[in-house]
Amino acid sequence: MVAEVYLLQTNQSVGGKFTYGIKDEEASGIRPGVFVKVPFGSGNTLKDAVVWSVSENQTVKYKLKYIKGLNPHIDPISEKEMHLAEKMQKLYLCPMGDCIKCLIPPEGNKGRVVKFACINGSVKELEDIILTHKFRNISQIRFLEYLKDCGGKAQVSQIIKDIGCTASVANTLEKNGYINIVQEKTEQSHVKEEQIESYPAQKLTEIQQKAYNTLEKMLDAGFGRALLHGVTGSGKTEIYLQLIERVIEQGGNAIVLVPEISLTPQMSARFTGRFGDKVAILHSRLSNSERNRQWKRIRHGEIRVVLGARSAVFAPFEKINLIILDEEHELTYKSEEQQPRYHAGEIAALRCKMDSGLVILGSATPSVGSFYQAHTGKIEYISLSERVNNKPLPGVEIIDMRMELNAGGRGIFSGRLIDEIRRNLESGQQTVLFVHRRGFSGHVVCTGCGKSMKCGKCNIPMTYHSGMKRLICHYCGNTAHMPDACPGCGTKIFSQKAFGTQKVQEELSKLFPEAKIVRMDADTTLGKEGHAKVIDDFVKGGGDIIVGTQMIAKGHDFPNVTLVGVISADSLLNAQDYRAGERAFQLLTQVAGRAGRGNIPGRVIVQAFDIDSYVLEAACHQDYEAFYRPEINLRKQLNFPPFCTMAVVGISGTDDRAVFDYGVTYRQGLSLEAVRLFGDCSGIEVLGLTRASVPKINNKYRWRILIKAPDRRMLLKLFESFKEPKANHKITGVIKDINPGNVF
């Protein structure tokens, strides 16, 4: 007998099926969906693979290699999961192995030997080392800081996962003598038991009950999709909980997705408080062992509800009855960094269609695409237009920062915002300040020659972090000591353009030295429990003011927050993206919704220079329709989604000219193939070649081609038919990324 298999570790050149022989003594255990070890390549290195089909011996023109046995550490996948993987491969134009890896958990420790990093010397000596300027990469500094916080020892794989670096960081630190890496035998870790505080069901308001009744009927009717559009504080979560309770009573299963890890702690408290040990929490900051254990509990039927970030949409339930995407508009539901570049909403629709389940898209600020589908009747539309208990929406005041400058103001804060912060401090109420970027300042400019301090690897401005007195590139992690004088002209005076969370925190400390100021951004929430600790401490009164990026803008319930300030709202509108207006509206509306969720009415102060923007005006009044009408008309005029489907071909390499030349050839070939397949009037546009928004990252030059098509099917047919030009070794990546557009 023979089996066709897909390798798990693949690339475009070895992404197809491979045929292997099956020895008679192993034939009974080899079936579609099981994982096996196979010899691969000239060295016959053992590789993990999944069996896709099994058949009687067939005639082949080459000598077959044989499967070397089952992989007992990976549970087989079902026929339904195999079908989902096939759909994903076609939709996202990626190797099957990448799709399969979405459907299995990382291996747990299982008593294996694992690597630990240990500092050389004492924690105090490590602190002194960190303060030196010896390090050229911020990941090395964060690795050592993580070790310091853990008392000098931590598992290497956990550090890599939590700070988002690669194994080379640990290897470099060991090579230079800062740490030792040792191997130790570990046992399977278990999730620690915590006391669960009950979260009983709440009586629905009349408008909530009406929404619940509609969704309940849809649950009974089979596959469907609904947009639950509720203003901030309207009680969407309670509707989710009661619908899930009904699903469980009928023996079903549910998945609830949240866009970011920072939202998981508060949501998990509510879900475990309602459903107890029937809930599994899945997100990227779980250890491999914890995630593996939860995955097995789901597959074995011990779990009925999964709560987690994007990848939790693949939770291995045998049957799915309900999938909810909370804050469905968030861009984090789209996988951008690795294959397959899927959208969780699209996977949810595929899974629920297979199982006759219901998909609910919940948001106070729906994506333009989702609202358009609801507006045109393609999905059900359900509105929650009032806050629970008739709590009023916060009052919003726009401050024209041009007037502040004309009046002699030069600081980050308007006089009005300073007065309101002082008022909150005097009354014992909390304040949220939203800043679009982290760090101290956006970038540093020499006042003599006008040059920005740029990253040598990426050629983009570096961000200044005052705590470390370092310039950091937020793309490649390269870091440098802040110079005393400009390396170009010698001028010693620098101007700091824009500002980030760190700068705002510092200025607040000068204005209000008595206040306890908390900062929440990617730099302060490293580690497994980073987000949860910051949020929990603030909710319990551990701070007077919290300064943060978009992490604080959505989903959190701060009962004592009565004031929200938005610093430099204009920065949201100036991104080079057709969705910049949509993104700005969503963030401003969401962060404004953090005010007044308790018993005291809230108020919001938005600082901006361009106060005439329709986006800003609509966000300040939380008026989605006022934003949507001009936005959808603009999208239609410019032929952007939802009126088309878009794909981006990203090309990168170490030689700028070679990447450009290859891109020109690629674009010409793609254009000719589009005309051959569909004719001149097909509506397909092949645009570019243009530099990427960040033209160089980590010494790799980046160019891109944009393709617009009336629908997804045409794009897929084009790429399936097109034969890519052969690339040389200077081209390191050709990535195709398709926007779901108007499909799911």
XYZ file of C-alpha atoms in Angstrom:
744
model
C 0.000 0.000 0.000
C 1.037 3.613 -0.498
C 0.114 6.894 1.159
C 0.093 10.450 -0.106
C 1.326 12.858 2.572
C 1.911 16.563 3.112
C 4.997 17.708 5.022
C 4.340 20.088 7.917
C 7.542 22.085 7.422
C 7.354 23.252 3.825
C 7.793 26.119 1.446
C 6.384 26.851 -1.992
C 8.920 24.569 -3.694
C 8.123 21.494 -1.555
C 4.508 22.214 -0.656
C 2.849 19.451 -2.676
C 1.971 15.837 -1.944
C 4.619 13.132 -1.639
C 4.038 9.412 -2.059
C 5.462 6.907 0.461
C 5.177 3.167 0.824
C 3.504 1.534 3.839
C 4.992 -1.581 5.381
C 2.501 -4.386 5.945
C 2.958 -4.397 9.733
C 2.031 -0.700 9.932
C -0.868 -0.705 7.447
C -3.608 -0.962 10.080
C -2.592 2.293 11.774
C -2.048 4.386 8.660
C -5.190 6.241 7.587
C -6.068 9.763 6.369
C -5.551 12.406 9.051
C -2.874 10.634 11.130
C 0.606 12.112 11.599
C 3.669 10.128 10.661
C 7.448 10.383 10.384
C 8.881 10.169 6.871
C 12.457 10.246 5.501
C 12.933 13.252 3.235
C 15.655 14.581 0.971
C 19.045 13.166 0.056
C 19.952 12.786 3.727
C 16.671 11.029 4.583
C 16.065 13.422 7.470
C 12.931 12.404 9.397
C 10.127 14.911 8.887
C 6.637 15.258 10.350
C 3.868 14.715 7.820
C 0.120 14.135 7.701
C -1.383 11.286 5.695
C -3.861 12.610 3.130
C -4.889 9.434 1.317
C -4.154 5.728 1.327
C -4.449 3.403 -1.675
C -3.287 0.091 -3.070
C 0.176 -0.065 -4.591
C 0.488 2.045 -7.680
C 3.121 2.033 -10.379
C 5.671 4.816 -9.937
C 8.761 5.683 -11.939
C 11.009 5.908 -8.896
C 11.856 3.831 -5.863
C 9.502 4.545 -2.963
C 10.689 5.445 0.500
C 8.695 4.064 3.431
C 6.872 5.732 6.295
C 8.891 5.336 9.504
C 5.966 5.081 11.900
C 3.238 7.139 13.531
C 3.876 10.360 15.472
C 2.126 9.591 18.799
C 2.414 13.166 20.075
C -0.055 14.686 17.579
C -3.713 13.671 17.609
C -5.146 12.798 14.179
C -7.263 15.422 12.447
C -10.782 14.691 11.244
C -12.125 14.523 7.705
C -13.876 17.831 8.355
C -10.602 19.475 9.404
C -8.898 18.117 6.303
C -11.651 19.674 4.199
C -11.122 23.011 5.996
C -7.371 22.830 5.271
C -8.082 22.252 1.565
C -10.349 25.315 1.510
C -7.670 27.400 3.208
C -4.980 26.312 0.780
C -7.096 27.460 -2.167
C -8.198 30.716 -0.561
C -4.838 31.834 0.799
C -2.444 30.460 -1.834
C -0.096 28.791 0.636
C 1.424 25.332 1.215
C -0.877 22.722 2.773
C 1.574 22.185 5.611
C 1.013 25.757 6.829
C -2.752 25.178 6.862
C -2.400 21.890 8.758
C -0.259 23.557 11.440
C -3.203 25.836 12.265
C -5.230 22.742 13.194
C -2.782 21.192 15.670
C -1.308 22.555 18.905
C 2.398 23.007 19.587
C 3.924 20.002 21.301
C 3.928 20.144 25.095
C 6.981 19.271 27.184
C 5.876 15.670 27.896
C 8.830 15.159 30.196
C 11.326 16.186 27.526
C 14.651 17.917 28.020
C 14.152 21.673 27.564
C 16.472 24.681 27.557
C 16.680 27.251 30.350
C 18.523 30.571 30.276
C 20.447 31.518 33.428
C 22.231 34.792 34.049
C 25.963 34.905 34.691
C 26.332 36.615 38.050
C 23.764 38.291 40.297
C 20.548 40.102 39.401
C 22.166 43.374 40.501
C 25.079 42.802 38.105
C 22.548 42.075 35.353
C 20.794 45.398 36.038
C 24.116 47.208 35.645
C 24.801 45.396 32.358
C 21.405 46.391 30.961
C 22.125 50.054 31.691
C 25.295 49.980 29.590
C 25.233 50.803 25.902
C 26.761 47.538 24.718
C 23.665 46.145 23.055
C 22.687 46.834 19.454
C 19.315 45.107 19.491
C 16.353 45.868 21.733
C 15.386 42.175 21.843
C 18.628 41.411 23.703
C 17.786 44.046 26.316
C 14.232 42.713 26.688
C 15.528 39.150 26.985
C 17.771 40.164 29.890
C 15.034 42.254 31.524
C 12.713 39.251 31.343
C 15.363 37.114 33.041
C 15.820 39.788 35.726
C 12.069 39.818 36.451
C 12.137 36.002 36.748
C 14.963 36.051 39.286
C 17.686 35.127 36.824
C 16.322 31.917 35.255
C 13.552 31.133 32.756
C 12.703 28.682 29.979
C 14.174 29.887 26.669
C 11.110 28.995 24.571
C 8.838 30.908 26.960
C 11.004 34.050 26.810
C 11.052 33.886 23.006
C 7.252 33.541 22.909
C 6.569 36.336 25.398
C 8.897 39.008 24.019
C 8.487 38.050 20.370
C 12.124 37.398 19.436
C 14.028 34.510 17.823
C 16.366 31.864 19.231
C 19.334 33.770 17.794
C 18.919 36.382 20.543
C 19.556 33.770 23.235
C 22.448 32.297 21.275
C 24.107 35.717 20.865
C 23.763 36.514 24.582
C 25.286 33.145 25.476
C 28.118 33.597 22.965
C 28.989 36.972 24.520
C 28.962 35.528 28.040
C 25.893 37.279 29.461
C 23.882 34.081 30.028
C 24.290 30.319 30.174
C 21.856 27.992 28.442
C 21.363 24.700 30.276
C 19.195 21.680 29.557
C 16.916 20.228 32.209
C 14.298 17.501 32.281
C 10.804 18.880 32.912
C 7.478 17.278 33.505
C 4.203 18.160 31.770
C 3.077 21.482 33.224
C -0.466 22.012 34.418
C -2.565 25.130 34.464
C -2.710 26.290 38.068
C -6.073 26.108 39.755
C -7.551 29.486 40.617
C -10.607 30.361 42.623
C -13.417 31.282 40.258
C -15.716 34.135 41.255
C -19.305 33.512 40.182
C -20.768 35.756 37.476
C -24.523 35.136 37.548
C -26.854 35.879 34.628
C -28.279 39.401 34.493
C -31.781 40.396 33.472
C -31.781 41.650 29.909
C -33.208 45.034 29.084
C -36.042 45.216 26.569
C -33.709 46.071 23.688
C -31.236 43.331 24.716
C -34.053 40.792 24.909
C -35.219 41.682 21.419
C -31.693 41.159 20.064
C -31.369 37.875 21.962
C -34.667 36.555 20.576
C -33.573 37.267 16.992
C -30.239 35.507 17.488
C -31.902 32.565 19.236
C -34.128 31.997 16.184
C -31.062 32.148 13.946
C -29.355 29.497 16.103
C -32.272 27.148 15.475
C -32.434 27.910 11.744
C -28.976 26.575 10.776
C -26.073 28.417 9.163
C -26.321 32.179 9.340
C -24.360 35.354 10.029
C -25.416 38.375 12.034
C -23.932 41.776 12.827
C -24.669 42.825 16.418
C -24.099 46.579 16.327
C -24.208 47.914 19.884
C -22.925 51.190 21.267
C -20.209 50.946 23.917
C -21.698 49.744 27.197
C -24.864 48.353 25.546
C -24.441 44.870 27.042
C -23.301 42.771 24.094
C -21.293 40.453 26.377
C -24.339 39.460 28.419
C -26.182 38.522 25.223
C -23.181 36.388 24.216
C -23.211 34.632 27.589
C -26.909 33.818 27.521
C -26.753 32.534 23.949
C -23.819 30.293 24.875
C -25.734 29.029 27.909
C -28.526 27.952 25.580
C -26.026 26.262 23.247
C -24.539 24.294 26.170
C -27.989 23.243 27.407
C -28.624 21.728 23.976
C -25.303 19.865 23.984
C -23.499 22.231 21.630
C -20.172 24.081 21.583
C -19.146 27.716 21.135
C -16.040 29.754 20.334
C -15.659 33.395 21.396
C -12.859 35.403 19.791
C -11.368 38.620 21.140
C -8.928 40.702 19.092
C -6.109 41.015 21.622
C -4.613 39.205 24.590
C -5.163 42.336 26.692
C -8.944 41.769 26.469
C -8.743 38.141 27.561
C -8.399 38.561 31.387
C -11.640 40.490 31.968
C -13.577 38.385 29.473
C -12.203 35.134 30.893
C -13.297 36.151 34.402
C -16.854 36.599 33.159
C -16.928 33.398 31.124
C -15.339 31.166 33.769
C -17.571 32.831 36.364
C -20.604 31.783 34.309
C -19.514 28.390 32.917
C -16.737 27.220 35.259
C -14.454 24.445 34.031
C -16.371 24.112 30.752
C -14.275 27.051 29.464
C -10.816 26.831 27.881
C -8.697 29.939 27.330
C -6.438 29.932 24.252
C -3.995 32.671 23.331
C -0.398 33.025 22.206
C 1.073 33.734 25.639
C 0.166 30.324 27.015
C 3.141 28.013 27.230
C 3.269 25.228 24.666
C 2.397 22.704 27.369
C -0.598 24.681 28.588
C -1.904 25.207 25.077
C -1.376 21.534 24.225
C -3.247 20.432 27.341
C -6.207 22.698 26.624
C -6.280 21.551 22.999
C -6.518 17.894 24.064
C -9.306 18.672 26.556
C -11.294 20.322 23.749
C -10.731 17.434 21.340
C -11.720 14.876 23.989
C -15.024 16.624 24.757
C -14.175 18.038 28.199
C -14.652 21.663 27.080
C -17.777 23.347 25.718
C -16.645 26.971 25.350
C -13.355 28.328 23.992
C -12.320 31.933 24.560
C -9.247 33.299 22.869
C -7.518 35.413 20.267
C -7.466 34.852 16.490
C -6.042 31.303 16.365
C -8.720 29.998 18.773
C -11.052 29.859 15.750
C -9.343 26.511 14.972
C -10.289 24.955 18.355
C -10.845 21.230 17.616
C -14.529 20.843 18.423
C -16.181 17.974 16.595
C -19.148 20.268 15.893
C -19.474 24.054 16.149
C -22.816 25.678 16.956
C -21.776 29.270 17.563
C -18.732 31.449 16.841
C -18.637 35.039 18.105
C -16.130 37.673 16.973
C -16.154 40.414 19.588
C -14.871 43.776 18.295
C -15.128 42.233 14.828
C -13.719 45.332 13.145
C -10.233 44.844 14.578
C -7.355 44.324 12.142
C -5.781 41.714 14.448
C -8.296 39.149 13.206
C -6.240 39.109 10.003
C -3.019 37.093 10.103
C -0.367 39.397 8.635
C 2.971 37.966 9.716
C 2.904 34.337 8.606
C 1.216 31.876 6.285
C -1.634 31.287 5.869
C -2.718 34.923 5.857
C -6.253 34.104 6.952
C -9.033 36.207 8.443
C -10.651 34.668 11.533
C -14.089 35.839 10.366
C -13.705 33.933 7.135
C -12.579 30.748 8.931
C -15.529 31.126 11.317
C -17.920 31.302 8.368
C -16.341 28.224 6.743
C -16.578 26.171 9.949
C -20.126 27.209 10.783
C -21.267 26.507 7.229
C -19.981 22.935 7.581
C -21.839 22.481 10.893
C -24.958 24.646 10.312
C -23.777 27.017 13.035
C -24.190 30.746 13.630
C -21.527 33.459 13.286
C -22.053 36.675 15.256
C -19.974 39.751 14.467
C -20.174 42.112 17.444
C -18.951 45.709 17.509
C -19.770 49.260 18.505
C -17.921 50.341 15.357
C -18.412 47.674 12.669
C -15.998 47.398 9.789
C -17.235 49.137 6.651
C -17.339 45.761 4.889
C -19.528 44.111 7.546
C -21.910 47.061 7.733
C -22.168 47.111 3.935
C -23.126 43.423 3.931
C -25.742 44.117 6.602
C -26.993 47.191 4.730
C -27.391 45.148 1.514
C -29.133 42.264 3.304
C -26.361 39.665 2.954
C -26.170 39.232 6.729
C -28.681 39.924 9.514
C -28.441 43.348 11.198
C -29.252 43.750 14.912
C -28.886 47.081 16.697
C -28.332 47.925 20.376
C -28.655 51.693 20.375
C -28.711 52.323 24.145
C -26.413 51.669 27.078
C -27.579 49.284 29.790
C -29.689 50.993 32.514
C -29.992 54.026 30.227
C -26.546 55.289 31.196
C -25.809 58.275 28.966
C -22.998 58.244 26.446
C -20.133 60.473 27.566
C -20.147 64.099 26.501
C -17.412 64.894 23.991
C -15.531 68.159 23.617
C -13.130 68.882 20.742
C -10.176 71.152 21.520
C -8.698 73.038 18.574
C -4.960 72.849 19.217
C -4.350 75.646 16.684
C -6.095 77.997 19.067
C -3.951 76.687 21.923
C -0.799 77.493 19.952
C -2.079 80.955 19.046
C -2.768 81.565 22.718
C 0.828 80.765 23.587
C 0.454 77.082 24.493
C 3.389 74.861 23.596
C 2.769 71.714 25.624
C 1.205 68.343 24.869
C -1.911 69.122 26.872
C -4.500 71.819 26.352
C -5.430 73.988 29.298
C -8.901 72.445 29.282
C -7.580 68.891 29.554
C -5.208 69.863 32.372
C -8.113 71.384 34.319
C -10.251 68.266 33.868
C -7.442 65.917 34.927
C -6.908 68.024 38.059
C -10.655 67.892 38.758
C -10.611 64.090 38.520
C -7.632 63.810 40.846
C -9.342 66.001 43.442
C -12.543 63.915 43.282
C -10.786 60.544 43.410
C -11.885 59.512 39.913
C -9.663 57.896 37.295
C -8.541 59.165 33.891
C -7.618 57.399 30.636
C -5.296 59.128 28.145
C -5.003 57.623 24.682
C -1.805 58.119 22.659
C -1.369 56.689 19.171
C 2.248 55.607 19.559
C 4.459 54.152 22.254
C 7.937 55.397 23.184
C 9.049 58.910 24.071
C 8.886 60.676 20.721
C 8.017 59.713 17.170
C 11.434 60.521 15.793
C 14.387 62.761 16.514
C 15.497 65.478 14.084
C 18.752 67.444 14.119
C 18.015 71.196 14.192
C 21.249 71.885 12.313
C 20.998 69.732 9.180
C 17.357 68.649 9.498
C 18.207 64.952 9.248
C 16.232 62.340 11.217
C 17.999 59.691 13.270
C 17.278 56.652 11.078
C 17.821 52.919 11.410
C 20.788 51.736 9.356
C 19.057 48.470 8.505
C 15.593 49.805 7.644
C 16.158 53.461 6.703
C 13.167 54.644 8.742
C 13.168 57.057 11.706
C 13.957 55.466 15.060
C 11.826 56.115 18.138
C 13.433 57.674 21.213
C 12.859 55.885 24.565
C 13.942 58.136 27.395
C 14.074 55.476 30.128
C 16.948 53.723 28.360
C 18.171 56.866 26.571
C 18.090 54.825 23.391
C 16.850 55.065 19.836
C 14.905 51.951 18.843
C 13.696 50.755 15.453
C 10.249 49.234 16.009
C 10.544 47.182 12.810
C 13.804 45.254 13.127
C 14.631 45.913 16.808
C 17.955 47.645 16.070
C 18.898 50.022 18.882
C 21.491 52.752 19.406
C 22.501 55.119 22.182
C 21.016 58.598 21.794
C 23.970 60.669 20.534
C 25.076 63.847 22.304
C 25.619 65.475 18.915
C 24.401 64.862 15.375
C 26.741 62.360 13.659
C 26.268 64.271 10.399
C 26.907 67.916 11.311
C 27.825 67.931 14.993
C 24.865 70.030 16.160
C 23.948 69.265 19.765
C 20.317 70.391 19.650
C 17.628 67.945 18.570
C 13.926 68.400 17.969
C 11.621 65.549 18.959
C 8.806 65.249 16.423
C 5.493 63.851 17.642
C 5.486 62.006 20.952
C 4.559 58.687 22.476
C 3.228 57.197 25.696
C 6.531 57.591 27.496
C 6.744 61.315 26.758
C 3.130 61.843 27.843
C 3.792 59.989 31.101
C 6.859 62.115 31.808
C 5.037 65.400 31.150
C 2.106 64.298 33.331
C 4.503 63.525 36.175
C 5.775 67.118 36.018
C 2.265 68.581 36.002
C 0.820 66.253 38.649
C 3.686 64.943 40.829
C 1.199 63.624 43.382
C -0.622 61.392 40.866
C 0.093 57.709 40.334
C 0.486 57.316 36.565
C 0.322 53.916 34.860
C 1.572 53.271 31.325
C 0.209 50.461 29.142
C 1.882 49.721 25.836
C 3.972 46.999 24.219
C 6.985 48.004 26.344
C 5.241 47.682 29.731
C 3.209 44.507 29.153
C 5.951 42.021 28.333
C 5.606 38.610 29.910
C 2.863 36.096 30.240
C 0.685 38.051 32.675
C 1.713 41.556 31.572
C -1.638 42.757 30.234
C -3.710 41.226 33.009
C -1.568 42.704 35.782
C -1.690 46.274 34.460
C -5.459 46.177 33.893
C -6.267 44.433 37.170
C -4.149 46.834 39.237
C -5.758 49.872 37.604
C -9.323 48.571 38.053
C -8.559 47.986 41.743
C -7.456 51.591 42.161
C -3.729 51.101 41.668
C -3.435 54.255 39.562
C -5.005 57.673 39.044
C -4.204 58.016 35.332
C -3.511 55.331 32.737
C -1.652 56.366 29.589
C -1.796 53.867 26.771
C -1.930 52.961 23.117
C -4.838 51.128 21.489
C -4.490 48.431 24.173
C -6.614 50.584 26.491
C -9.102 51.661 23.826
C -11.379 48.671 23.620
C -13.246 46.119 25.638
C -12.078 47.088 29.125
C -14.561 47.984 31.835
C -13.141 50.694 34.115
C -16.015 51.592 36.534
C -14.202 54.564 38.098
C -13.009 56.163 34.832
C -14.964 59.344 34.203
C -12.530 61.213 31.932
C -10.947 60.145 28.649
C -8.436 62.325 26.843
C -7.296 61.744 23.271
C -3.879 63.245 22.537
C -3.295 64.319 18.926
C -6.262 62.696 17.210
C -4.861 63.890 13.851
C -2.109 61.249 13.926
C -4.741 58.559 13.398
C -5.962 60.144 10.169
C -2.587 60.417 8.449
C -1.733 56.752 7.931
C -1.011 55.649 4.342
C -3.923 53.211 4.155
C -7.336 53.447 2.500
C -8.769 52.351 5.873
C -7.164 55.217 7.836
C -10.459 57.043 8.307
C -12.238 53.856 9.360
C -9.478 52.980 11.804
C -9.478 56.473 13.304
C -13.256 56.445 13.773
C -13.146 53.044 15.448
C -10.342 53.872 17.855
C -11.751 57.250 18.847
C -15.229 55.818 19.418
C -13.898 52.850 21.366
C -11.656 54.879 23.653
C -14.427 57.405 24.288
C -16.580 54.470 25.384
C -14.269 53.774 28.334
C -15.702 56.836 30.136
C -18.818 56.784 32.280
C -19.373 53.036 32.504
C -19.925 53.279 36.262
C -22.459 55.383 38.146
C -20.899 58.760 37.333
C -21.420 60.249 33.842
C -18.321 60.374 31.685
C -16.719 63.091 29.599
C -14.238 62.992 26.740
C -11.772 65.610 25.517
C -10.307 65.186 22.027
C -7.316 67.318 21.026
C -6.770 67.875 17.297
C -5.580 70.368 14.711
C -7.888 69.234 11.894
C -11.186 69.621 13.699
C -13.254 69.719 10.469
C -12.773 66.048 9.533
C -16.067 64.159 9.133
C -14.351 61.175 10.773
C -13.527 63.156 13.899
C -16.960 64.773 14.069
C -18.774 61.418 13.723
C -16.538 59.694 16.297
C -17.084 62.421 18.859
C -20.843 61.925 18.624
C -20.542 58.118 18.331
C -22.626 58.448 15.165
C -21.735 55.504 12.948
C -24.102 56.501 10.138
C -22.520 59.966 9.921
C -19.172 58.271 9.363
C -20.421 55.483 7.084
C -22.287 57.565 4.491
C -19.334 59.668 3.217
C -16.899 56.779 3.728
C -18.818 54.244 1.622
C -19.322 56.822 -1.145
C -15.571 57.492 -1.186
C -14.802 53.758 -1.328
C -17.180 53.352 -4.268
C -15.644 56.246 -6.199
C -12.101 54.910 -5.673
C -13.017 51.226 -6.137
C -11.855 50.010 -2.751
C -13.354 47.138 -0.699
C -16.177 46.251 -0.282
C -16.588 47.115 -3.986
C -13.610 44.980 -4.997
C -11.243 42.349 -3.692
C -7.596 43.309 -3.373
C -4.378 41.331 -3.330
C -0.855 42.482 -2.593
C 2.230 40.741 -3.931
C 5.132 41.631 -1.678
C 8.629 41.114 -3.055
C 11.740 41.433 -0.883
C 15.438 40.833 -1.211
C 18.927 41.963 -0.298
C 19.637 43.770 -3.602
C 17.325 46.716 -4.265
C 17.885 46.733 -8.037
C 17.380 42.964 -8.324
C 14.100 43.187 -6.384
C 12.913 46.063 -8.579
C 13.789 44.283 -11.833
C 12.087 41.092 -10.692
C 9.021 43.098 -9.668
C 8.794 44.748 -13.094
C 8.929 41.337 -14.802
C 6.368 39.914 -12.372
C 3.945 42.805 -12.900
C 4.202 42.652 -16.695
C 3.567 38.908 -16.676
C 0.617 39.232 -14.311
C -0.967 41.979 -16.447
C -0.605 39.917 -19.633
C -2.088 36.855 -17.950
C -5.075 38.875 -16.681
C -5.796 40.089 -20.234
C -5.397 36.570 -21.628
C -7.833 35.103 -19.094
C -10.458 37.821 -18.802
C -9.927 40.372 -21.583
C -9.253 44.115 -21.422
C -12.603 45.040 -19.831
C -12.547 42.552 -16.954
C -12.191 45.196 -14.238
C -8.904 43.736 -12.998
C -6.303 46.410 -12.237
C -2.621 45.593 -11.731
C -1.064 48.604 -9.996
C 2.564 49.320 -9.193
C 5.410 48.491 -8.909
C 5.785 50.696 -5.777
C 7.933 50.660 -2.694
C 6.274 49.236 0.407
C 5.164 51.702 3.093
C 8.271 50.617 5.005
C 10.726 50.225 2.102
C 13.477 48.404 3.956
C 13.400 46.118 6.978
C 16.395 44.306 8.416
C 18.538 44.919 5.319
C 15.849 43.618 2.953
C 14.367 45.959 0.349
C 10.617 45.696 -0.127
C 8.454 46.403 -3.201
C 4.838 45.609 -3.838
C 2.242 45.134 -6.557
C -1.438 45.833 -5.858
C -4.162 43.968 -7.747
C -7.847 44.889 -7.670
C -10.534 42.562 -9.021
C -14.341 42.515 -8.974
C -14.363 39.304 -6.919
C -12.144 36.774 -5.163
C -12.693 34.000 -7.726
C -11.061 36.027 -10.479
C -8.003 36.748 -8.351
C -7.585 33.091 -7.386
C -7.919 31.987 -11.006
C -5.336 34.574 -12.067
C -2.752 33.438 -9.514
C -3.464 29.759 -10.189
C -2.872 30.265 -13.911
C 0.090 32.649 -13.673
C 3.552 31.118 -13.805
C 5.882 33.180 -11.628
C 9.204 34.234 -13.172
C 12.200 32.380 -11.806
C 13.928 34.277 -8.987
C 17.641 34.316 -8.143
C 19.193 34.083 -4.686
C 18.910 37.851 -4.164
C 15.091 37.559 -3.991
C 14.340 36.297 -0.483
C 10.540 36.398 -0.499
C 7.492 36.612 -2.775
C 4.344 36.710 -0.652
C 0.769 36.904 -1.940
C -1.802 38.343 0.467
C -5.490 38.518 -0.464
C -7.915 40.804 1.353
C -11.189 38.904 1.897
C -12.977 41.935 0.425
C -16.667 41.211 -0.098
C -16.561 37.433 0.364
C -17.082 36.386 3.970
